[in-house]
Amino acid sequence: MGGLGLFPAARLTLPARRVLAFLALHPTSVSRAIAAGRLWPDQEETLSRANLRRSLWQSPPGWVVTDGDDLRLDASVDLALARSVAAWALDGGELKLSEIALLSEDLLPGWHEEWVLGAQDAFRLLRVQALEAACRTMATRGHHALATQAGTAALAAEPLRESAAAALVRAYLLEGNRYAAARCFHDLAQSLHAELGVAPSPALCAALDGVDLEPERDRGPGPGRKSDRHPS
């Protein structure tokens, strides 16, 4: 989460890093043929398998366990913990601040290879859904500080996710923080207008009925508004 790190620390070649990262995404064993084919898809099988053998030789001793033609990473991976925390939140559980921080990280950011992209997209959706669910759960139970932290993290990951904004707005309102609720709504409205040319849903607007959506210190040029400043 947030990048590939090893504990205890060890220096790795790039091929060895790729192999360990690939195995870390798979909780069960992976055959050598699949690993070689996914990691070196543009090379012939004999060459990709040779690259895999070389990469395994360059990996720290004991980290990769071989069982016949299968490979398995013999190490704990924070992705497993993050998935467990997300499942807990989706099931109505509350999150600690450290767990919110864990779910605020993307999976292997900066990695753009084909074998990692699907896992990145799937985990981003999972973590945003979990953070949003935790925001709603904790706001309902009166734990407003943690609820707003979870909601803010969800919206930071997906700024156009209206359901996350709605959860955060509700948490702010239950906290009694009308300005923050209005600011969240205003930022979402600007983003939706700029990116999609649409306005927030009527349901979200109704949730803020009676709340000043343009606090005095925040007013300025924006969608449908003119500035009161004029050149002289």
Coordinates of N, CA and C in Angstrom, one line a residue:
M1 N 0.8 -1.2 0.0 CA 0.0 0.0 0.0 C 0.9 1.2 0.0
G2 N 0.6 2.2 -0.9 CA 1.4 3.4 -1.0 C 2.8 3.2 -1.6
G3 N 3.1 2.0 -2.0 CA 4.5 1.7 -2.6 C 5.0 0.4 -2.1
L4 N 6.0 -0.1 -2.8 CA 6.6 -1.4 -2.5 C 7.7 -1.2 -1.5
G5 N 7.6 -1.8 -0.3 CA 8.7 -1.7 0.7 C 8.9 -3.1 1.3
L6 N 10.1 -3.4 1.8 CA 10.4 -4.7 2.4 C 10.8 -4.4 3.8
F7 N 10.4 -5.3 4.7 CA 10.8 -5.2 6.1 C 11.1 -6.6 6.6
P8 N 12.4 -6.9 7.0 CA 13.5 -5.9 7.0 C 13.9 -5.5 5.6
A9 N 14.5 -4.3 5.6 CA 14.8 -3.7 4.3 C 15.9 -4.5 3.6
A10 N 15.7 -4.5 2.3 CA 16.7 -5.2 1.4 C 16.8 -4.5 0.1
R11 N 18.0 -4.5 -0.5 CA 18.2 -3.9 -1.8 C 17.8 -4.9 -2.9
L12 N 17.0 -4.5 -3.8 CA 16.4 -5.3 -4.8 C 16.8 -4.8 -6.2
T13 N 17.0 -5.7 -7.2 CA 17.1 -5.3 -8.6 C 15.6 -5.1 -9.0
L14 N 15.5 -4.4 -10.1 CA 14.1 -4.1 -10.7 C 13.4 -5.4 -11.0
P15 N 14.0 -6.4 -11.7 CA 13.3 -7.7 -11.9 C 12.8 -8.3 -10.6
A16 N 13.7 -8.3 -9.6 CA 13.3 -9.0 -8.3 C 12.1 -8.2 -7.7
R17 N 12.1 -6.9 -7.8 CA 11.0 -6.1 -7.3 C 9.7 -6.5 -8.0
R18 N 9.8 -6.7 -9.3 CA 8.6 -7.0 -10.1 C 8.0 -8.4 -9.7
V19 N 8.9 -9.3 -9.5 CA 8.5 -10.7 -9.1 C 7.8 -10.6 -7.7
L20 N 8.4 -10.0 -6.7 CA 7.9 -9.9 -5.4 C 6.5 -9.2 -5.4
A21 N 6.4 -8.1 -6.2 CA 5.2 -7.4 -6.2 C 4.1 -8.2 -6.9
F22 N 4.4 -9.0 -7.9 CA 3.5 -9.9 -8.6 C 3.0 -10.9 -7.6
L23 N 3.9 -11.6 -6.9 CA 3.4 -12.6 -6.0 C 2.7 -12.0 -4.8
A24 N 3.0 -10.8 -4.4 CA 2.2 -10.2 -3.3 C 0.8 -9.9 -3.7
L25 N 0.5 -9.8 -4.9 CA -0.9 -9.6 -5.3 C -1.7 -10.9 -5.4
H26 N -1.0 -12.1 -5.2 CA -1.7 -13.4 -5.3 C -1.6 -14.1 -3.9
P27 N -2.6 -14.2 -3.2 CA -2.6 -14.9 -1.9 C -2.3 -16.4 -1.9
T28 N -2.4 -17.0 -3.1 CA -2.1 -18.4 -3.3 C -1.0 -18.6 -4.2
S29 N -0.6 -19.8 -4.4 CA 0.6 -20.1 -5.3 C 0.3 -19.8 -6.7
V30 N 1.3 -19.4 -7.5 CA 1.2 -19.1 -8.9 C 2.2 -20.0 -9.6
S31 N 1.8 -20.6 -10.7 CA 2.7 -21.4 -11.5 C 3.8 -20.5 -12.2
R32 N 5.0 -21.1 -12.4 CA 6.1 -20.4 -13.0 C 5.7 -19.9 -14.4
A33 N 4.9 -20.8 -15.1 CA 4.5 -20.4 -16.5 C 3.6 -19.1 -16.5
I34 N 2.7 -19.1 -15.6 CA 1.8 -17.9 -15.5 C 2.6 -16.7 -15.1
A35 N 3.5 -16.8 -14.1 CA 4.3 -15.7 -13.6 C 5.2 -15.1 -14.7
A36 N 5.8 -16.0 -15.4 CA 6.7 -15.6 -16.5 C 6.0 -15.0 -17.6
G37 N 4.8 -15.5 -18.0 CA 4.0 -15.0 -19.1 C 3.4 -13.6 -18.7
R38 N 3.0 -13.4 -17.5 CA 2.4 -12.1 -17.1 C 3.5 -11.0 -17.0
L39 N 4.6 -11.4 -16.4 CA 5.7 -10.4 -16.2 C 6.5 -10.1 -17.4
W40 N 6.6 -11.0 -18.4 CA 7.3 -10.7 -19.6 C 6.4 -11.2 -20.8
P41 N 5.3 -10.5 -21.0 CA 4.4 -11.0 -22.0 C 4.8 -10.9 -23.5
D42 N 5.8 -10.1 -23.7 CA 6.3 -9.8 -25.1 C 7.5 -10.7 -25.5
Q43 N 7.8 -11.6 -24.6 CA 9.0 -12.5 -24.9 C 8.6 -13.9 -25.0
E44 N 9.4 -14.7 -25.7 CA 9.1 -16.1 -25.9 C 9.2 -16.8 -24.6
E45 N 8.5 -17.9 -24.5 CA 8.4 -18.6 -23.2 C 9.8 -19.0 -22.6
T46 N 10.7 -19.5 -23.4 CA 12.0 -19.9 -22.9 C 12.7 -18.7 -22.3
L47 N 12.6 -17.5 -23.0 CA 13.3 -16.3 -22.5 C 12.6 -15.8 -21.2
S48 N 11.3 -15.8 -21.2 CA 10.6 -15.3 -20.0 C 10.8 -16.1 -18.8
R49 N 10.9 -17.4 -19.0 CA 11.2 -18.3 -17.9 C 12.7 -18.1 -17.4
A50 N 13.6 -17.9 -18.3 CA 15.0 -17.6 -17.9 C 15.0 -16.3 -17.1
N51 N 14.2 -15.3 -17.5 CA 14.2 -14.0 -16.7 C 13.6 -14.2 -15.4
L52 N 12.6 -15.1 -15.3 CA 12.0 -15.4 -14.0 C 13.0 -16.1 -13.1
R53 N 13.8 -17.1 -13.6 CA 14.8 -17.8 -12.8 C 15.8 -16.8 -12.3
R54 N 16.2 -15.9 -13.1 CA 17.2 -14.9 -12.7 C 16.7 -14.0 -11.7
S55 N 15.4 -13.6 -11.8 CA 14.8 -12.7 -10.8 C 14.7 -13.3 -9.5
L56 N 14.3 -14.6 -9.5 CA 14.2 -15.4 -8.2 C 15.6 -15.5 -7.5
W57 N 16.6 -15.7 -8.3 CA 17.9 -15.8 -7.8 C 18.4 -14.5 -7.1
Q58 N 17.9 -13.4 -7.7 CA 18.2 -12.1 -7.2 C 17.4 -11.6 -6.0
S59 N 16.3 -12.4 -5.7 CA 15.4 -12.0 -4.6 C 16.1 -12.5 -3.2
P60 N 15.7 -11.8 -2.1 CA 16.2 -12.2 -0.8 C 16.0 -13.6 -0.5
P61 N 16.9 -14.4 0.1 CA 16.7 -15.8 0.4 C 15.5 -16.0 1.3
G62 N 14.7 -17.0 1.0 CA 13.6 -17.3 1.8 C 12.3 -16.6 1.6
W63 N 12.3 -15.6 0.7 CA 11.1 -14.8 0.5 C 10.1 -15.5 -0.4
V64 N 10.7 -16.3 -1.4 CA 9.8 -17.0 -2.3 C 10.0 -18.5 -2.1
V65 N 8.9 -19.2 -1.9 CA 8.9 -20.6 -1.6 C 8.5 -21.3 -2.9
T66 N 9.2 -22.3 -3.3 CA 8.9 -23.1 -4.5 C 8.3 -24.4 -4.1
D67 N 7.3 -24.8 -4.8 CA 6.7 -26.1 -4.6 C 6.4 -26.8 -6.0
G68 N 7.4 -27.5 -6.4 CA 7.4 -28.0 -7.8 C 7.5 -26.9 -8.8
D69 N 6.4 -26.7 -9.6 CA 6.4 -25.6 -10.6 C 5.7 -24.4 -10.1
D70 N 5.3 -24.4 -8.8 CA 4.5 -23.3 -8.2 C 5.4 -22.4 -7.4
L71 N 5.1 -21.1 -7.3 CA 5.8 -20.1 -6.5 C 4.8 -19.5 -5.5
R72 N 5.3 -19.2 -4.3 CA 4.5 -18.5 -3.3 C 5.3 -17.5 -2.5
L73 N 4.8 -16.4 -2.2 CA 5.5 -15.4 -1.4 C 5.4 -15.8 0.1
D74 N 6.5 -15.9 0.7 CA 6.5 -16.3 2.2 C 6.7 -15.0 3.0
A75 N 5.7 -14.2 3.0 CA 5.8 -12.9 3.8 C 4.4 -12.4 4.0
S76 N 4.2 -11.6 5.0 CA 2.9 -11.0 5.3 C 2.8 -9.7 4.3
V77 N 1.6 -9.4 3.9 CA 1.5 -8.3 2.9 C 0.4 -7.4 3.4
D78 N 0.6 -6.1 3.4 CA -0.4 -5.2 4.0 C -1.6 -5.1 3.2
L79 N -1.6 -5.6 1.9 CA -2.8 -5.6 1.1 C -3.8 -6.5 1.7
A80 N -3.4 -7.6 2.3 CA -4.3 -8.6 2.9 C -5.0 -7.9 4.1
L81 N -4.2 -7.1 4.9 CA -4.8 -6.4 6.0 C -5.8 -5.3 5.6
A82 N -5.4 -4.6 4.5 CA -6.3 -3.6 4.0 C -7.6 -4.2 3.5
R83 N -7.6 -5.3 2.8 CA -8.8 -5.9 2.4 C -9.7 -6.4 3.5
S84 N -9.0 -6.9 4.6 CA -9.8 -7.3 5.8 C -10.4 -6.1 6.5
V85 N -9.7 -5.0 6.5 CA -10.3 -3.7 7.1 C -11.4 -3.2 6.3
A86 N -11.3 -3.3 5.0 CA -12.4 -2.8 4.1 C -13.6 -3.7 4.3
A87 N -13.4 -5.0 4.4 CA -14.6 -5.9 4.6 C -15.3 -5.6 5.9
W88 N -14.5 -5.3 6.9 CA -15.1 -4.9 8.2 C -15.9 -3.7 8.1
A89 N -15.4 -2.7 7.4 CA -16.2 -1.4 7.2 C -17.4 -1.6 6.4
L90 N -17.3 -2.4 5.4 CA -18.5 -2.7 4.5 C -19.6 -3.5 5.3
D91 N -19.2 -4.2 6.3 CA -20.1 -5.0 7.1 C -20.7 -4.2 8.3
G92 N -20.4 -2.9 8.3 CA -20.9 -2.0 9.3 C -20.0 -1.7 10.5
G93 N -18.7 -2.1 10.4 CA -17.8 -1.9 11.4 C -17.2 -0.5 11.4
E94 N -16.8 0.0 12.6 CA -16.1 1.3 12.7 C -14.6 1.1 12.5
L95 N -14.0 2.2 12.0 CA -12.6 2.2 11.7 C -11.8 3.1 12.7
K96 N -10.6 2.6 13.0 CA -9.6 3.5 13.8 C -9.0 4.4 12.8
L97 N -8.3 5.4 13.4 CA -7.6 6.4 12.5 C -6.5 5.7 11.7
S98 N -5.8 4.8 12.3 CA -4.7 4.1 11.5 C -5.3 3.2 10.4
E99 N -6.5 2.7 10.6 CA -7.2 1.9 9.5 C -7.7 2.8 8.4
I100 N -8.1 4.0 8.8 CA -8.5 5.0 7.7 C -7.3 5.4 6.9
A101 N -6.2 5.6 7.6 CA -4.9 5.9 6.9 C -4.5 4.8 6.0
L102 N -4.7 3.5 6.4 CA -4.3 2.4 5.6 C -5.2 2.4 4.3
L103 N -6.5 2.7 4.4 CA -7.4 2.7 3.3 C -7.3 3.9 2.4
S104 N -6.4 4.9 2.9 CA -6.2 6.1 2.1 C -5.1 6.0 1.1
E105 N -4.5 4.8 1.1 CA -3.3 4.6 0.2 C -3.8 3.8 -1.0
D106 N -3.2 4.1 -2.2 CA -3.5 3.3 -3.4 C -2.5 2.1 -3.4
L107 N -2.9 1.2 -4.2 CA -2.1 0.0 -4.4 C -1.0 0.2 -5.4
L108 N 0.3 0.0 -5.0 CA 1.4 0.2 -5.9 C 1.3 1.4 -6.8
P109 N 1.1 2.6 -6.3 CA 1.0 3.8 -7.1 C 2.3 4.0 -8.0
G110 N 2.1 4.4 -9.2 CA 3.2 4.6 -10.1 C 3.5 3.4 -10.9
W111 N 2.9 2.2 -10.6 CA 3.1 1.0 -11.4 C 2.0 1.0 -12.5
H112 N 2.5 0.8 -13.8 CA 1.5 0.9 -14.9 C 1.5 -0.3 -15.8
E113 N 2.1 -1.4 -15.3 CA 2.1 -2.6 -16.1 C 0.8 -3.3 -16.1
E114 N 0.5 -4.1 -17.2 CA -0.8 -4.7 -17.4 C -1.2 -5.6 -16.2
W115 N -0.3 -6.3 -15.6 CA -0.6 -7.3 -14.6 C -1.0 -6.6 -13.3
V116 N -0.8 -5.3 -13.1 CA -1.1 -4.7 -11.9 C -2.4 -3.7 -12.0
L117 N -2.7 -3.3 -13.2 CA -3.7 -2.3 -13.4 C -5.1 -2.8 -12.9
G118 N -5.5 -4.0 -13.2 CA -6.7 -4.5 -12.8 C -6.8 -4.6 -11.3
A119 N -5.8 -5.0 -10.6 CA -5.8 -5.1 -9.2 C -5.8 -3.7 -8.6
Q120 N -5.2 -2.7 -9.2 CA -5.3 -1.3 -8.7 C -6.7 -0.8 -8.8
D121 N -7.3 -1.0 -9.9 CA -8.7 -0.5 -10.1 C -9.7 -1.1 -9.1
A122 N -9.5 -2.5 -8.9 CA -10.4 -3.2 -8.0 C -10.2 -2.7 -6.6
F123 N -9.0 -2.5 -6.2 CA -8.7 -2.1 -4.8 C -9.2 -0.7 -4.5
R124 N -9.0 0.2 -5.5 CA -9.4 1.6 -5.3 C -10.9 1.6 -5.1
L125 N -11.6 0.9 -5.9 CA -13.1 0.9 -5.7 C -13.4 0.3 -4.3
L126 N -12.8 -0.8 -3.9 CA -13.0 -1.4 -2.6 C -12.8 -0.4 -1.5
R127 N -11.6 0.3 -1.5 CA -11.3 1.2 -0.4 C -12.2 2.4 -0.3
V128 N -12.6 2.9 -1.5 CA -13.5 4.1 -1.5 C -14.9 3.6 -0.9
Q129 N -15.3 2.5 -1.4 CA -16.6 2.0 -0.8 C -16.5 1.8 0.7
A130 N -15.4 1.2 1.1 CA -15.3 1.0 2.6 C -15.2 2.3 3.4
L131 N -14.4 3.3 2.9 CA -14.3 4.5 3.6 C -15.7 5.2 3.6
E132 N -16.4 5.2 2.5 CA -17.7 5.8 2.5 C -18.7 5.1 3.5
A133 N -18.6 3.8 3.5 CA -19.5 3.1 4.4 C -19.1 3.4 5.9
A134 N -17.8 3.5 6.2 CA -17.4 3.8 7.5 C -17.8 5.2 7.9
C135 N -17.8 6.1 6.9 CA -18.2 7.5 7.2 C -19.7 7.5 7.6
R136 N -20.5 6.8 6.9 CA -21.9 6.7 7.3 C -22.1 6.1 8.6
T137 N -21.5 4.9 8.9 CA -21.6 4.2 10.1 C -21.2 5.0 11.3
M138 N -20.1 5.7 11.2 CA -19.6 6.4 12.4 C -20.3 7.7 12.6
A139 N -20.8 8.3 11.5 CA -21.6 9.5 11.7 C -22.9 9.2 12.4
T140 N -23.5 8.1 12.1 CA -24.8 7.7 12.7 C -24.5 7.4 14.2
R141 N -23.4 6.9 14.5 CA -23.1 6.5 15.9 C -22.5 7.6 16.7
G142 N -22.4 8.8 16.1 CA -21.9 10.0 16.8 C -20.4 10.1 16.9
H143 N -19.6 9.3 16.1 CA -18.2 9.5 16.1 C -17.8 10.4 14.9
H144 N -18.1 11.6 15.1 CA -18.1 12.6 14.0 C -16.6 12.8 13.4
A145 N -15.7 12.9 14.3 CA -14.3 13.2 13.9 C -13.8 12.1 13.0
L146 N -14.0 10.8 13.4 CA -13.5 9.7 12.5 C -14.4 9.6 11.3
A147 N -15.6 9.9 11.4 CA -16.5 9.9 10.2 C -16.1 10.9 9.2
T148 N -15.7 12.1 9.6 CA -15.3 13.1 8.6 C -13.9 12.7 8.0
Q149 N -13.1 12.1 8.8 CA -11.8 11.7 8.3 C -12.0 10.6 7.2
A150 N -12.9 9.7 7.4 CA -13.1 8.6 6.5 C -13.8 9.2 5.2
G151 N -14.7 10.1 5.4 CA -15.4 10.7 4.2 C -14.5 11.5 3.4
T152 N -13.6 12.3 4.1 CA -12.6 13.1 3.4 C -11.7 12.2 2.5
A153 N -11.2 11.1 3.1 CA -10.3 10.2 2.4 C -11.0 9.6 1.2
A154 N -12.3 9.2 1.3 CA -13.1 8.7 0.2 C -13.2 9.7 -0.9
L155 N -13.5 10.9 -0.6 CA -13.7 11.9 -1.6 C -12.4 12.4 -2.2
A156 N -11.3 12.3 -1.5 CA -10.0 12.6 -2.0 C -9.6 11.6 -3.1
A157 N -10.0 10.4 -2.9 CA -9.7 9.3 -3.9 C -10.5 9.4 -5.1
E158 N -11.8 9.8 -5.0 CA -12.7 9.9 -6.1 C -13.5 11.2 -5.9
P159 N -12.9 12.4 -6.4 CA -13.6 13.7 -6.2 C -14.9 13.8 -6.8
L160 N -15.3 13.0 -7.8 CA -16.6 13.2 -8.4 C -17.6 12.1 -7.9
R161 N -17.2 11.4 -6.9 CA -18.1 10.4 -6.3 C -19.2 11.0 -5.5
E162 N -20.4 11.2 -6.0 CA -21.4 12.0 -5.3 C -21.9 11.3 -4.0
S163 N -21.9 10.0 -4.0 CA -22.3 9.3 -2.8 C -21.4 9.5 -1.6
A164 N -20.1 9.6 -2.0 CA -19.1 9.9 -0.9 C -19.2 11.3 -0.4
A165 N -19.5 12.3 -1.3 CA -19.8 13.7 -0.9 C -21.0 13.7 0.0
A166 N -22.0 13.0 -0.4 CA -23.3 13.0 0.4 C -23.0 12.5 1.8
A167 N -22.2 11.4 1.9 CA -21.9 10.8 3.2 C -21.1 11.8 4.1
L168 N -20.2 12.5 3.4 CA -19.4 13.5 4.2 C -20.2 14.7 4.6
V169 N -21.0 15.2 3.7 CA -21.9 16.3 4.0 C -22.8 16.0 5.2
R170 N -23.4 14.8 5.2 CA -24.2 14.3 6.3 C -23.4 14.3 7.6
A171 N -22.2 13.8 7.5 CA -21.3 13.7 8.7 C -21.1 15.1 9.3
Y172 N -20.8 16.0 8.4 CA -20.5 17.4 8.8 C -21.8 18.0 9.5
L173 N -22.9 17.8 8.9 CA -24.2 18.3 9.4 C -24.5 17.7 10.8
L174 N -24.3 16.4 11.0 CA -24.5 15.8 12.3 C -23.5 16.3 13.3
E175 N -22.3 16.7 12.8 CA -21.3 17.3 13.7 C -21.6 18.7 14.1
G176 N -22.5 19.3 13.3 CA -22.9 20.7 13.5 C -22.0 21.7 12.8
N177 N -21.2 21.2 11.8 CA -20.3 22.0 11.1 C -20.9 22.3 9.7
R178 N -21.8 23.3 9.7 CA -22.5 23.7 8.5 C -21.6 24.3 7.4
Y179 N -20.7 25.0 7.9 CA -19.7 25.6 6.9 C -19.0 24.6 6.1
A180 N -18.5 23.6 6.8 CA -17.7 22.5 6.1 C -18.6 21.7 5.2
A181 N -19.9 21.5 5.6 CA -20.9 20.8 4.7 C -21.1 21.6 3.5
A182 N -21.3 22.9 3.6 CA -21.5 23.8 2.5 C -20.3 23.8 1.6
R183 N -19.1 23.9 2.2 CA -17.9 23.9 1.4 C -17.7 22.6 0.6
C184 N -18.0 21.5 1.2 CA -18.0 20.2 0.5 C -18.9 20.2 -0.7
F185 N -20.1 20.6 -0.4 CA -21.1 20.7 -1.5 C -20.7 21.6 -2.6
H186 N -20.2 22.8 -2.3 CA -19.8 23.7 -3.3 C -18.6 23.2 -4.1
D187 N -17.6 22.5 -3.5 CA -16.5 22.0 -4.2 C -17.0 20.9 -5.2
L188 N -17.9 20.0 -4.7 CA -18.5 19.0 -5.6 C -19.2 19.6 -6.8
A189 N -20.0 20.6 -6.5 CA -20.8 21.3 -7.6 C -19.9 21.8 -8.6
Q190 N -18.8 22.5 -8.2 CA -17.8 23.0 -9.2 C -17.2 21.9 -10.0
S191 N -16.8 20.8 -9.3 CA -16.1 19.7 -10.0 C -17.1 19.1 -11.0
L192 N -18.3 18.8 -10.6 CA -19.3 18.2 -11.5 C -19.5 19.1 -12.7
H193 N -19.6 20.4 -12.5 CA -19.9 21.4 -13.5 C -18.7 21.4 -14.5
A194 N -17.5 21.4 -14.0 CA -16.3 21.5 -14.8 C -16.0 20.3 -15.6
E195 N -16.2 19.1 -14.9 CA -15.8 17.8 -15.6 C -16.9 17.2 -16.4
L196 N -18.2 17.3 -15.9 CA -19.3 16.6 -16.6 C -20.4 17.5 -17.1
G197 N -20.3 18.8 -16.7 CA -21.4 19.7 -17.1 C -22.7 19.4 -16.5
V198 N -22.7 18.8 -15.3 CA -24.0 18.5 -14.6 C -24.0 19.1 -13.2
A199 N -25.1 19.1 -12.5 CA -25.2 19.7 -11.2 C -25.4 18.5 -10.2
P200 N -25.2 18.8 -8.9 CA -25.4 17.7 -7.9 C -26.9 17.2 -7.9
S201 N -27.1 16.0 -7.5 CA -28.4 15.4 -7.5 C -29.4 16.1 -6.6
P202 N -30.7 16.1 -6.9 CA -31.7 16.7 -6.1 C -31.7 16.2 -4.7
A203 N -31.3 14.9 -4.5 CA -31.3 14.3 -3.1 C -30.2 15.0 -2.3
L204 N -29.1 15.3 -2.9 CA -28.0 15.9 -2.1 C -28.3 17.4 -1.9
C205 N -28.9 18.0 -2.8 CA -29.4 19.4 -2.6 C -30.4 19.5 -1.5
A206 N -31.3 18.5 -1.5 CA -32.3 18.5 -0.4 C -31.7 18.3 1.0
A207 N -30.6 17.6 1.0 CA -30.0 17.4 2.3 C -29.4 18.7 2.9
L208 N -29.2 19.6 2.0 CA -28.6 20.9 2.5 C -29.7 22.0 2.5
D209 N -30.9 21.7 2.4 CA -32.0 22.7 2.4 C -31.9 23.5 3.6
G210 N -31.8 24.8 3.4 CA -31.8 25.7 4.6 C -30.4 26.1 5.0
V211 N -29.4 25.4 4.4 CA -28.0 25.7 4.7 C -27.4 26.7 3.7
D212 N -26.7 27.7 4.1 CA -26.1 28.7 3.2 C -25.0 28.0 2.4
L213 N -25.3 27.8 1.1 CA -24.3 27.0 0.3 C -23.2 27.9 -0.2
E214 N -23.2 29.2 0.1 CA -22.1 30.0 -0.4 C -21.7 30.9 0.8
P215 N -20.9 30.4 1.8 CA -20.5 31.2 2.9 C -19.8 32.5 2.4
E216 N -20.0 33.5 3.1 CA -19.5 34.8 2.7 C -18.0 34.9 2.3
R217 N -17.2 34.2 3.1 CA -15.8 34.3 2.9 C -15.3 33.4 1.7
D218 N -16.3 32.6 1.2 CA -16.0 31.7 0.1 C -16.6 32.1 -1.2
R219 N -17.3 33.2 -1.2 CA -18.0 33.6 -2.4 C -17.0 34.2 -3.4
G220 N -17.2 33.9 -4.7 CA -16.3 34.4 -5.7 C -16.8 33.8 -7.0
P221 N -16.1 34.1 -8.1 CA -16.5 33.6 -9.4 C -16.6 32.1 -9.5
G222 N -17.7 31.6 -10.1 CA -17.9 30.2 -10.2 C -19.0 30.0 -11.2
P223 N -19.4 28.7 -11.3 CA -20.5 28.4 -12.2 C -21.8 29.2 -11.9
G224 N -22.2 30.0 -12.9 CA -23.5 30.7 -12.7 C -23.4 31.9 -11.8
R225 N -22.1 32.4 -11.5 CA -22.0 33.5 -10.6 C -21.0 34.5 -11.2
K226 N -21.3 35.8 -11.0 CA -20.4 36.8 -11.5 C -19.6 37.5 -10.4
S227 N -18.4 37.9 -10.7 CA -17.6 38.6 -9.7 C -18.1 40.0 -9.5
D228 N -18.1 40.5 -8.2 CA -18.4 41.9 -7.9 C -17.3 42.8 -8.0
R229 N -16.1 42.3 -8.6 CA -14.9 43.1 -8.8 C -14.9 43.6 -10.2
H230 N -14.5 44.8 -10.4 CA -14.5 45.4 -11.7 C -13.1 46.2 -11.9
P231 N -12.5 46.1 -13.1 CA -11.3 46.8 -13.3 C -11.6 48.3 -13.3
S232 N -10.6 49.1 -12.8 CA -10.8 50.5 -12.8 C -9.8 51.1 -13.8

